Structure formats: C-alpha cells, structure tokens
Amino acid sequence: MRTFSRTLARTGLLQVDSVNVLQRAHYMPLFSRMGPYDTELLRRAAERRPRRIVEYWAHVQAFMPVDLWPVMQHRMEHYRTRRGKWGVLEADPGLERSVLAAVRDRGPTTARVLDGEFSGPRSKEHWGWNWSDARRVLDFLFMVGDLAVAGRNPQFEVVYDLPERVLPPEVLAAATPSREDAAVELVRRAAASYGVASVQCLADYFRMPVADVRPAVATLVEAGELVPASVEGWHRPVFLQRDARLPRRVGARALLSPFDPVVWERARTEALFDFRYRIEIYVPAHQRVHGYYVLPFLLGDQIVARVDLKADRAARLLLVRSAFAEPHAPEEVAEELADELRSLADWLGLADVVVEPRGDLAGALASAVRR
C-alpha cells in the first residue's frame, strides 16, 4: 500500500473509463509504473476506511486523493450553477430532493435500484447516453457534491452515497480554500506529476480554464516552485517543477494505457516524443489506422511502438491485433515489447500471447514472443 500511495502521489489522478477490452483504465497506469501488482490495493484504497481515494470529475471521471475534496468545492458550485457537467439537466428540484432522500434512507444505491421509482421513458438527447431520469439526477448530485461515489458493483455501476458516509470526517471538516488558492494547489499537483509542462498542459491535467491557470503559474514561479525553462523542439513557454529529477539516463519500459497521464495531452506527447497519437475507439473499424485499443510502448525516454491489445478471457489469451514500430525504434524493440507483453499477460491471468499479422512490427514481435 505504501508503494501504491507513492505511485498515486506521482500520477495525482487515475482516470476511470468503462472500456474493458484489456483492463479497466484506472488499473493500467499503476501497472505501467509498479509492474504486476495486486489490484485489490486499489479497491481497498477506494472503498475501505479510511478511504485514500475517491471518484470525482477531476480530469474527467477519475480517482483522486480524498484531500482534494475541499479543493474541488468551487468546481462543484460551478456545476450546480450550470446544472451539471453538460448543462442538460432540466430544473426539477423536487426530483433532486426525492432522490437525495432515497439515498439517505436506503444507503449505498445504484441508479438501477432507483429507476423503477423515479424514472420515466428513456431518451437519447445528449451524446447518445441512454440515461434514465434517476441516473441523470444522481450524476448531477454527484457533480455538485451532494452525493459521493462509494464504490462500484461487479457490473461496474456507480454506487452512490452521502459524502459523510464515504469521506473521512477530517476531509469534510476541512476549510474550503479560496478559488485562487484552489487553482494554485491543482496547478502545483499537475506540475509535480508532469515535471515539465506548458500552461496548456497544466490546465488540461485537472481540466481547468487557462484563465485560472496563468495567475496560478505566476504565483508558483514567484514562490520558486516552478522555473521557466525551454525544451528542444517544443516551441512554447514551459515550466520545470523545482523538484523534478533530471536523470542522465532513463531506464523505463512500459505499455501506456490510452488514458495514461503521459499521453493525455496529445500536443505534449507529440512535442516531447515526436509521437502522434489518437484514440480510435469511436472511429469506424474500416477507418482505423492502428486499431481499436492501442497502447503506446515506452522504452527508455522514447515511445518506440504501439500495439492494439485485447484480453480474450474465455480463451485466456492476450491478443496483439496489430503492432507498429516508430521510425526511431531501436533494434531490440521486439524483444523488449515481447517481455512486457508476457508480464502483462501474467498479471491479467492470461496463459499466452498471440500476435496477429498486422503492422510492420508484427512479424518480429511474433518471433520474439515465440522465443
């Protein structure tokens, strides 16, 4: 758990996503940094007392340290004013009060439990989400902080409860910082996670308005926590976090989830690694360039390849649907990637790795896997 806590402090957030073609998004950044680990650690941190992390709309839906709850109060009030994160919830204070009372009386509750009592016919009005009335109201109450996420059931449904039954009392009792101080704290944490970043990168980490980030950066520069810097090939002002390490050599080897902070901000990824990356989950199959669920492969201080992965749990196989090398990939990329895929398969409880013949790295990777 100490290793987990140190890793979480480094990443700051763990994005949550429902796609489970390989492994849930929030588990993967920990594997990339810690190697094979017991996923029960994350569940303990999120659901057992004292809770260390809680879900909130911090980047998008993400696990964040519980001590950020007071810092997010301004964001919660913003969502209350605009009626949710997309501004689509119809004004129905009576329904909100009724749903909130139901959760208070029943305890930890999912939308499905409340659907029969509070929901009318479903519609597809926004982004194709087929949300019931109960689900929409629960999401609104979560966004404004009247409810918190107590956990998720085996079907990955959100379980809601009152904040006082989810969060440690000292977190709820903590004073709410001013909007300016809250912005400084979020930028401070984003800078610690990134090491070096532009204003736009720092804004994206917690999805903050750039107008709030610029004065926060100025405050941290004045305090000496951020140092103006330059990065070769990156043609914008950037800032170095004062405690960031500057190693002579980087010995990393990791598969990166599409939702890993290293590749969140695509412009940053392209500037630092000369690696253009787009997630193609929502692209029609015949238009995909690299595949459905593509993970970049980091080796040393470069992203050298990308692989489209799928866990075939029934057959207990890790399927490599495609494998592509970057132009600057070293000769040992296939061997190194094969080792990392084997480690991933073992962690997922899969018996073997199967490489399909698509992509310029597929042949060499298949041979390396066989060896």
Short mmCIF file of C-alpha atoms in Angstrom, two decimals:
data_model
loop_
_atom_site.label_atom_id
_atom_site.label_comp_id
_atom_site.label_asym_id
_atom_site.label_seq_id
_atom_site.Cartn_x
_atom_site.Cartn_y
_atom_site.Cartn_z
CA MET A 1 0.00 0.00 0.00
CA ARG A 2 2.95 2.36 0.62
CA THR A 3 4.13 1.74 -2.95
CA PHE A 4 0.60 2.32 -4.22
CA SER A 5 0.38 5.61 -2.28
CA ARG A 6 3.73 6.81 -3.62
CA THR A 7 2.67 5.96 -7.17
CA LEU A 8 -0.67 7.73 -6.78
CA ALA A 9 1.12 10.79 -5.40
CA ARG A 10 3.23 10.78 -8.57
CA THR A 11 0.36 10.46 -11.02
CA GLY A 12 -2.08 12.57 -8.99
CA LEU A 13 -5.12 11.02 -10.70
CA LEU A 14 -6.31 7.72 -12.16
CA GLN A 15 -8.79 8.20 -14.98
CA VAL A 16 -11.84 5.90 -14.89
CA ASP A 17 -13.31 4.56 -18.11
CA SER A 18 -15.83 1.82 -18.83
CA VAL A 19 -13.93 0.19 -21.73
CA ASN A 20 -12.77 -3.25 -20.60
CA VAL A 21 -11.32 -4.73 -23.78
CA LEU A 22 -7.97 -5.15 -21.98
CA GLN A 23 -8.20 -3.91 -18.38
CA ARG A 24 -10.13 -1.06 -16.77
CA ALA A 25 -8.35 2.25 -17.39
CA HIS A 26 -7.67 3.10 -13.73
CA TYR A 27 -5.69 -0.10 -13.14
CA MET A 28 -3.28 0.33 -16.06
CA PRO A 29 -1.21 3.40 -15.03
CA LEU A 30 -0.33 1.60 -11.79
CA PHE A 31 0.82 -1.48 -13.73
CA SER A 32 2.89 0.74 -16.04
CA ARG A 33 4.73 2.21 -13.04
CA MET A 34 4.71 -0.62 -10.49
CA GLY A 35 4.69 -3.72 -12.65
CA PRO A 36 2.42 -6.65 -11.73
CA TYR A 37 0.56 -5.68 -8.56
CA ASP A 38 -2.46 -6.81 -6.59
CA THR A 39 -5.46 -4.86 -7.92
CA GLU A 40 -7.12 -5.35 -4.54
CA LEU A 41 -4.88 -2.47 -3.39
CA LEU A 42 -6.88 -0.02 -5.47
CA ARG A 43 -10.21 -1.35 -4.24
CA ARG A 44 -9.01 -1.10 -0.64
CA ALA A 45 -7.87 2.48 -1.19
CA ALA A 46 -11.20 3.40 -2.78
CA GLU A 47 -13.70 1.51 -0.64
CA ARG A 48 -12.24 0.62 2.76
CA ARG A 49 -11.94 3.00 5.68
CA PRO A 50 -10.08 5.21 5.91
CA ARG A 51 -10.56 5.88 2.21
CA ARG A 52 -7.46 7.23 0.46
CA ILE A 53 -9.03 7.97 -2.93
CA VAL A 54 -12.49 8.91 -4.19
CA GLU A 55 -14.01 9.31 -7.64
CA TYR A 56 -14.79 12.79 -8.92
CA TRP A 57 -14.81 14.75 -12.20
CA ALA A 58 -11.19 15.80 -11.63
CA HIS A 59 -9.76 15.30 -15.14
CA VAL A 60 -12.80 13.56 -16.42
CA GLN A 61 -14.17 10.79 -14.16
CA ALA A 62 -11.14 9.88 -12.08
CA PHE A 63 -9.89 8.66 -8.76
CA MET A 64 -8.27 11.49 -6.83
CA PRO A 65 -6.79 11.68 -3.31
CA VAL A 66 -9.54 12.39 -0.77
CA ASP A 67 -7.79 15.55 0.42
CA LEU A 68 -8.71 17.21 -2.89
CA TRP A 69 -12.43 17.17 -1.97
CA PRO A 70 -12.34 20.64 -0.33
CA VAL A 71 -10.25 21.97 -3.24
CA MET A 72 -12.99 20.86 -5.65
CA GLN A 73 -15.76 22.79 -3.88
CA HIS A 74 -15.55 25.68 -6.37
CA ARG A 75 -15.90 23.23 -9.23
CA MET A 76 -18.93 21.69 -7.54
CA GLU A 77 -20.58 25.09 -7.20
CA HIS A 78 -19.84 25.79 -10.86
CA TYR A 79 -21.65 22.61 -11.86
CA ARG A 80 -24.55 23.48 -9.56
CA THR A 81 -24.94 26.80 -11.34
CA ARG A 82 -24.82 25.31 -14.84
CA ARG A 83 -26.97 22.31 -13.91
CA GLY A 84 -24.41 19.54 -14.30
CA LYS A 85 -21.26 18.98 -16.31
CA TRP A 86 -23.05 19.35 -19.65
CA GLY A 87 -25.75 21.76 -18.57
CA VAL A 88 -28.50 19.38 -19.70
CA LEU A 89 -30.38 18.54 -16.50
CA GLU A 90 -33.85 20.04 -16.51
CA ALA A 91 -34.71 22.07 -13.42
CA ASP A 92 -36.61 19.71 -11.14
CA PRO A 93 -35.66 20.47 -7.53
CA GLY A 94 -38.44 18.19 -6.30
CA LEU A 95 -36.95 15.17 -8.04
CA GLU A 96 -33.48 16.07 -6.75
CA ARG A 97 -34.75 16.24 -3.17
CA SER A 98 -36.61 12.94 -3.55
CA VAL A 99 -33.58 11.10 -4.99
CA LEU A 100 -31.30 12.55 -2.32
CA ALA A 101 -33.75 11.47 0.40
CA ALA A 102 -33.93 7.97 -1.09
CA VAL A 103 -30.14 7.58 -0.93
CA ARG A 104 -30.13 8.97 2.62
CA ASP A 105 -32.72 6.41 3.70
CA ARG A 106 -31.52 3.37 1.74
CA GLY A 107 -27.74 3.78 1.98
CA PRO A 108 -25.36 2.96 -0.91
CA THR A 109 -27.50 2.89 -4.06
CA THR A 110 -27.19 2.48 -7.82
CA ALA A 111 -29.29 4.17 -10.48
CA ARG A 112 -30.83 0.83 -11.40
CA VAL A 113 -32.25 0.46 -7.88
CA LEU A 114 -33.97 3.85 -8.17
CA ASP A 115 -35.09 3.57 -11.80
CA GLY A 116 -38.47 2.00 -11.10
CA GLU A 117 -39.40 4.68 -8.60
CA PHE A 118 -38.14 7.85 -10.26
CA SER A 119 -37.59 7.23 -13.98
CA GLY A 120 -39.87 7.69 -16.94
CA PRO A 121 -39.18 6.54 -20.53
CA ARG A 122 -35.54 6.87 -21.58
CA SER A 123 -34.37 9.10 -24.40
CA LYS A 124 -31.16 9.78 -26.31
CA GLU A 125 -30.86 13.54 -26.17
CA HIS A 126 -27.18 14.03 -25.44
CA TRP A 127 -24.15 12.22 -26.84
CA GLY A 128 -26.24 9.07 -27.24
CA TRP A 129 -26.28 8.38 -23.48
CA ASN A 130 -29.42 6.43 -22.76
CA TRP A 131 -29.65 7.65 -19.17
CA SER A 132 -32.73 7.31 -17.03
CA ASP A 133 -34.12 10.24 -15.01
CA ALA A 134 -32.70 8.68 -11.84
CA ARG A 135 -29.25 8.32 -13.42
CA ARG A 136 -29.23 11.91 -14.62
CA VAL A 137 -30.23 13.27 -11.22
CA LEU A 138 -27.74 11.05 -9.41
CA ASP A 139 -24.97 12.28 -11.71
CA PHE A 140 -25.97 15.89 -11.05
CA LEU A 141 -25.97 15.35 -7.27
CA PHE A 142 -22.54 13.73 -7.59
CA MET A 143 -21.16 16.61 -9.66
CA VAL A 144 -22.30 19.21 -7.10
CA GLY A 145 -21.01 17.23 -4.13
CA ASP A 146 -24.37 16.34 -2.55
CA LEU A 147 -23.51 12.68 -3.21
CA ALA A 148 -20.21 10.84 -3.47
CA VAL A 149 -19.17 7.59 -5.13
CA ALA A 150 -19.00 4.86 -2.51
CA GLY A 151 -17.72 2.28 -4.99
CA ARG A 152 -18.76 0.22 -8.00
CA ASN A 153 -20.57 -3.07 -8.14
CA PRO A 154 -19.36 -6.10 -10.19
CA GLN A 155 -21.23 -4.72 -13.23
CA PHE A 156 -19.15 -1.51 -12.91
CA GLU A 157 -22.24 0.50 -11.98
CA VAL A 158 -21.60 3.52 -9.77
CA VAL A 159 -22.74 3.12 -6.17
CA TYR A 160 -23.75 6.49 -4.66
CA ASP A 161 -23.96 7.51 -1.02
CA LEU A 162 -23.87 10.63 1.15
CA PRO A 163 -20.41 12.24 1.41
CA GLU A 164 -20.43 11.87 5.20
CA ARG A 165 -20.71 8.10 4.78
CA VAL A 166 -17.92 7.96 2.18
CA LEU A 167 -15.24 10.50 3.06
CA PRO A 168 -13.16 10.76 6.26
CA PRO A 169 -14.64 13.30 8.74
CA GLU A 170 -11.48 15.41 8.73
CA VAL A 171 -11.78 15.85 4.94
CA LEU A 172 -15.38 17.06 5.22
CA ALA A 173 -14.44 19.37 8.08
CA ALA A 174 -11.53 20.95 6.19
CA ALA A 175 -11.94 24.58 5.18
CA THR A 176 -12.66 25.38 1.55
CA PRO A 177 -9.74 27.34 0.07
CA SER A 178 -10.35 30.45 -1.96
CA ARG A 179 -10.83 29.96 -5.69
CA GLU A 180 -7.32 31.36 -6.28
CA ASP A 181 -5.71 29.11 -3.68
CA ALA A 182 -7.57 26.09 -5.05
CA ALA A 183 -6.24 26.84 -8.53
CA VAL A 184 -2.69 27.13 -7.19
CA GLU A 185 -2.99 23.76 -5.43
CA LEU A 186 -4.28 22.00 -8.54
CA VAL A 187 -1.56 23.53 -10.74
CA ARG A 188 1.03 22.61 -8.10
CA ARG A 189 -0.07 18.97 -8.25
CA ALA A 190 -0.26 18.92 -12.05
CA ALA A 191 3.29 20.32 -12.24
CA ALA A 192 4.57 17.71 -9.78
CA SER A 193 3.05 14.95 -11.92
CA TYR A 194 4.26 16.30 -15.25
CA GLY A 195 7.70 17.54 -14.21
CA VAL A 196 7.84 19.89 -17.17
CA ALA A 197 4.76 21.40 -18.79
CA SER A 198 3.25 24.35 -20.61
CA VAL A 199 0.33 26.36 -19.30
CA GLN A 200 -1.95 24.41 -21.61
CA CYS A 201 -0.64 21.09 -20.23
CA LEU A 202 -1.15 22.23 -16.65
CA ALA A 203 -4.68 23.37 -17.48
CA ASP A 204 -5.55 20.02 -19.05
CA TYR A 205 -4.41 17.91 -16.09
CA PHE A 206 -7.37 18.93 -13.94
CA ARG A 207 -9.37 20.37 -16.87
CA MET A 208 -9.07 23.95 -15.64
CA PRO A 209 -9.71 27.19 -17.54
CA VAL A 210 -6.44 28.65 -18.80
CA ALA A 211 -7.58 31.97 -17.30
CA ASP A 212 -7.32 30.37 -13.84
CA VAL A 213 -4.04 28.62 -14.58
CA ARG A 214 -1.98 31.61 -15.73
CA PRO A 215 -2.13 33.52 -12.41
CA ALA A 216 -1.56 30.26 -10.51
CA VAL A 217 1.57 29.62 -12.57
CA ALA A 218 2.76 33.17 -11.87
CA THR A 219 2.27 32.58 -8.14
CA LEU A 220 4.25 29.35 -8.24
CA VAL A 221 7.03 30.94 -10.31
CA GLU A 222 7.30 33.75 -7.77
CA ALA A 223 7.46 31.16 -4.97
CA GLY A 224 10.22 29.29 -6.80
CA GLU A 225 8.17 26.11 -7.20
CA LEU A 226 8.10 26.48 -10.99
CA VAL A 227 11.10 27.53 -13.04
CA PRO A 228 10.75 28.91 -16.60
CA ALA A 229 12.52 26.53 -18.97
CA SER A 230 12.84 25.51 -22.59
CA VAL A 231 12.62 22.10 -24.23
CA GLU A 232 14.31 21.35 -27.53
CA GLY A 233 11.70 21.09 -30.26
CA TRP A 234 8.88 22.46 -28.10
CA HIS A 235 8.06 25.94 -29.32
CA ARG A 236 6.09 27.33 -26.37
CA PRO A 237 6.95 28.61 -22.89
CA VAL A 238 7.28 25.74 -20.42
CA PHE A 239 7.90 25.41 -16.70
CA LEU A 240 10.03 22.94 -14.77
CA GLN A 241 8.85 21.77 -11.36
CA ARG A 242 11.71 22.56 -9.00
CA ASP A 243 11.93 19.03 -7.55
CA ALA A 244 11.72 17.21 -10.89
CA ARG A 245 14.61 14.82 -11.44
CA LEU A 246 16.88 15.34 -14.44
CA PRO A 247 18.45 11.89 -14.87
CA ARG A 248 21.32 11.26 -17.25
CA ARG A 249 19.57 8.10 -18.41
CA VAL A 250 16.00 6.79 -18.26
CA GLY A 251 15.55 3.04 -17.91
CA ALA A 252 11.77 2.89 -18.32
CA ARG A 253 9.88 0.12 -20.09
CA ALA A 254 6.10 0.37 -20.02
CA LEU A 255 2.93 -0.08 -22.00
CA LEU A 256 0.84 3.06 -21.64
CA SER A 257 -2.95 2.99 -21.48
CA PRO A 258 -4.75 5.42 -23.83
CA PHE A 259 -5.83 7.10 -20.57
CA ASP A 260 -2.35 7.37 -19.03
CA PRO A 261 -1.27 10.89 -17.97
CA VAL A 262 1.87 10.58 -20.10
CA VAL A 263 -0.29 10.68 -23.24
CA TRP A 264 -3.37 12.61 -22.00
CA GLU A 265 -2.37 15.88 -23.64
CA ARG A 266 -1.78 14.84 -27.24
CA ALA A 267 0.09 18.02 -28.23
CA ARG A 268 2.53 17.49 -25.35
CA THR A 269 3.04 13.85 -26.35
CA GLU A 270 3.80 14.88 -29.93
CA ALA A 271 6.17 17.67 -28.87
CA LEU A 272 8.16 15.61 -26.36
CA PHE A 273 8.20 12.21 -28.08
CA ASP A 274 7.57 13.04 -31.76
CA PHE A 275 4.66 10.64 -31.42
CA ARG A 276 1.27 11.44 -32.92
CA TYR A 277 -1.41 9.57 -31.02
CA ARG A 278 -5.17 9.43 -31.44
CA ILE A 279 -7.55 7.04 -29.73
CA GLU A 280 -9.64 5.22 -32.34
CA ILE A 281 -12.29 3.56 -30.19
CA TYR A 282 -15.01 5.76 -31.69
CA VAL A 283 -13.67 5.56 -35.26
CA PRO A 284 -15.49 3.11 -37.62
CA ALA A 285 -13.47 -0.10 -37.92
CA HIS A 286 -12.62 0.37 -41.61
CA GLN A 287 -11.21 3.85 -40.92
CA ARG A 288 -8.89 2.91 -38.06
CA VAL A 289 -5.20 3.32 -38.76
CA HIS A 290 -3.67 1.36 -35.89
CA GLY A 291 -6.58 -0.39 -34.16
CA TYR A 292 -9.31 -0.20 -31.54
CA TYR A 293 -7.44 -0.11 -28.20
CA VAL A 294 -3.91 0.96 -28.98
CA LEU A 295 -1.25 1.29 -26.27
CA PRO A 296 1.99 3.23 -26.85
CA PHE A 297 5.17 1.42 -25.77
CA LEU A 298 7.68 3.49 -23.82
CA LEU A 299 11.28 2.29 -23.87
CA GLY A 300 13.91 4.41 -22.19
CA ASP A 301 12.93 8.02 -22.84
CA GLN A 302 11.20 7.35 -26.17
CA ILE A 303 7.86 5.98 -27.31
CA VAL A 304 9.04 3.40 -29.81
CA ALA A 305 5.99 1.35 -30.82
CA ARG A 306 2.23 0.93 -30.46
CA VAL A 307 0.12 -2.22 -30.12
CA ASP A 308 -3.61 -2.88 -30.37
CA LEU A 309 -4.39 -5.25 -27.47
CA LYS A 310 -7.35 -7.35 -26.43
CA ALA A 311 -7.74 -9.74 -23.50
CA ASP A 312 -9.59 -12.84 -24.66
CA ARG A 313 -10.57 -14.00 -21.20
CA ALA A 314 -12.51 -17.05 -22.37
CA ALA A 315 -9.50 -18.44 -24.24
CA ARG A 316 -7.04 -16.96 -21.70
CA LEU A 317 -5.09 -15.20 -24.47
CA LEU A 318 -3.59 -11.75 -24.79
CA LEU A 319 -4.26 -10.87 -28.43
CA VAL A 320 -1.99 -8.42 -30.25
CA ARG A 321 -4.29 -7.35 -33.07
CA SER A 322 -1.60 -5.12 -34.62
CA ALA A 323 1.93 -3.95 -33.85
CA PHE A 324 3.67 -0.92 -35.36
CA ALA A 325 7.19 0.39 -34.77
CA GLU A 326 8.09 4.07 -34.76
CA PRO A 327 10.75 5.24 -37.25
CA HIS A 328 13.32 5.71 -34.46
CA ALA A 329 12.63 2.34 -32.75
CA PRO A 330 15.82 0.52 -31.69
CA GLU A 331 16.69 -2.99 -32.89
CA GLU A 332 15.71 -4.54 -29.55
CA VAL A 333 12.16 -3.16 -29.61
CA ALA A 334 10.54 -6.51 -30.45
CA GLU A 335 12.34 -8.38 -27.64
CA GLU A 336 11.63 -5.69 -25.07
CA LEU A 337 7.98 -5.43 -26.09
CA ALA A 338 7.59 -9.23 -26.01
CA ASP A 339 8.86 -9.27 -22.41
CA GLU A 340 6.43 -6.53 -21.41
CA LEU A 341 3.51 -8.29 -23.10
CA ARG A 342 4.34 -11.50 -21.25
CA SER A 343 4.39 -9.60 -17.95
CA LEU A 344 1.02 -8.00 -18.80
CA ALA A 345 -0.50 -11.37 -19.73
CA ASP A 346 0.68 -12.93 -16.46
CA TRP A 347 -0.76 -10.02 -14.47
CA LEU A 348 -4.11 -10.39 -16.23
CA GLY A 349 -4.16 -14.14 -15.60
CA LEU A 350 -3.83 -15.00 -19.31
CA ALA A 351 -1.92 -18.08 -20.38
CA ASP A 352 -0.34 -16.94 -23.65
CA VAL A 353 0.34 -14.07 -26.06
CA VAL A 354 -0.81 -14.35 -29.67
CA VAL A 355 0.44 -11.84 -32.27
CA GLU A 356 -1.76 -11.37 -35.33
CA PRO A 357 -0.06 -10.48 -38.66
CA ARG A 358 -0.93 -6.79 -38.92
CA GLY A 359 1.59 -3.96 -38.71
CA ASP A 360 5.26 -3.57 -39.61
CA LEU A 361 6.40 -4.88 -36.22
CA ALA A 362 4.09 -7.90 -36.11
CA GLY A 363 6.48 -10.43 -37.67
CA ALA A 364 9.45 -9.61 -35.46
CA LEU A 365 7.22 -9.39 -32.39
CA ALA A 366 5.66 -12.81 -33.09
CA SER A 367 9.13 -14.34 -33.37
CA ALA A 368 10.24 -12.66 -30.13
CA VAL A 369 7.14 -13.90 -28.32
CA ARG A 370 7.81 -17.46 -29.51
CA ARG A 371 11.40 -17.23 -28.27
#
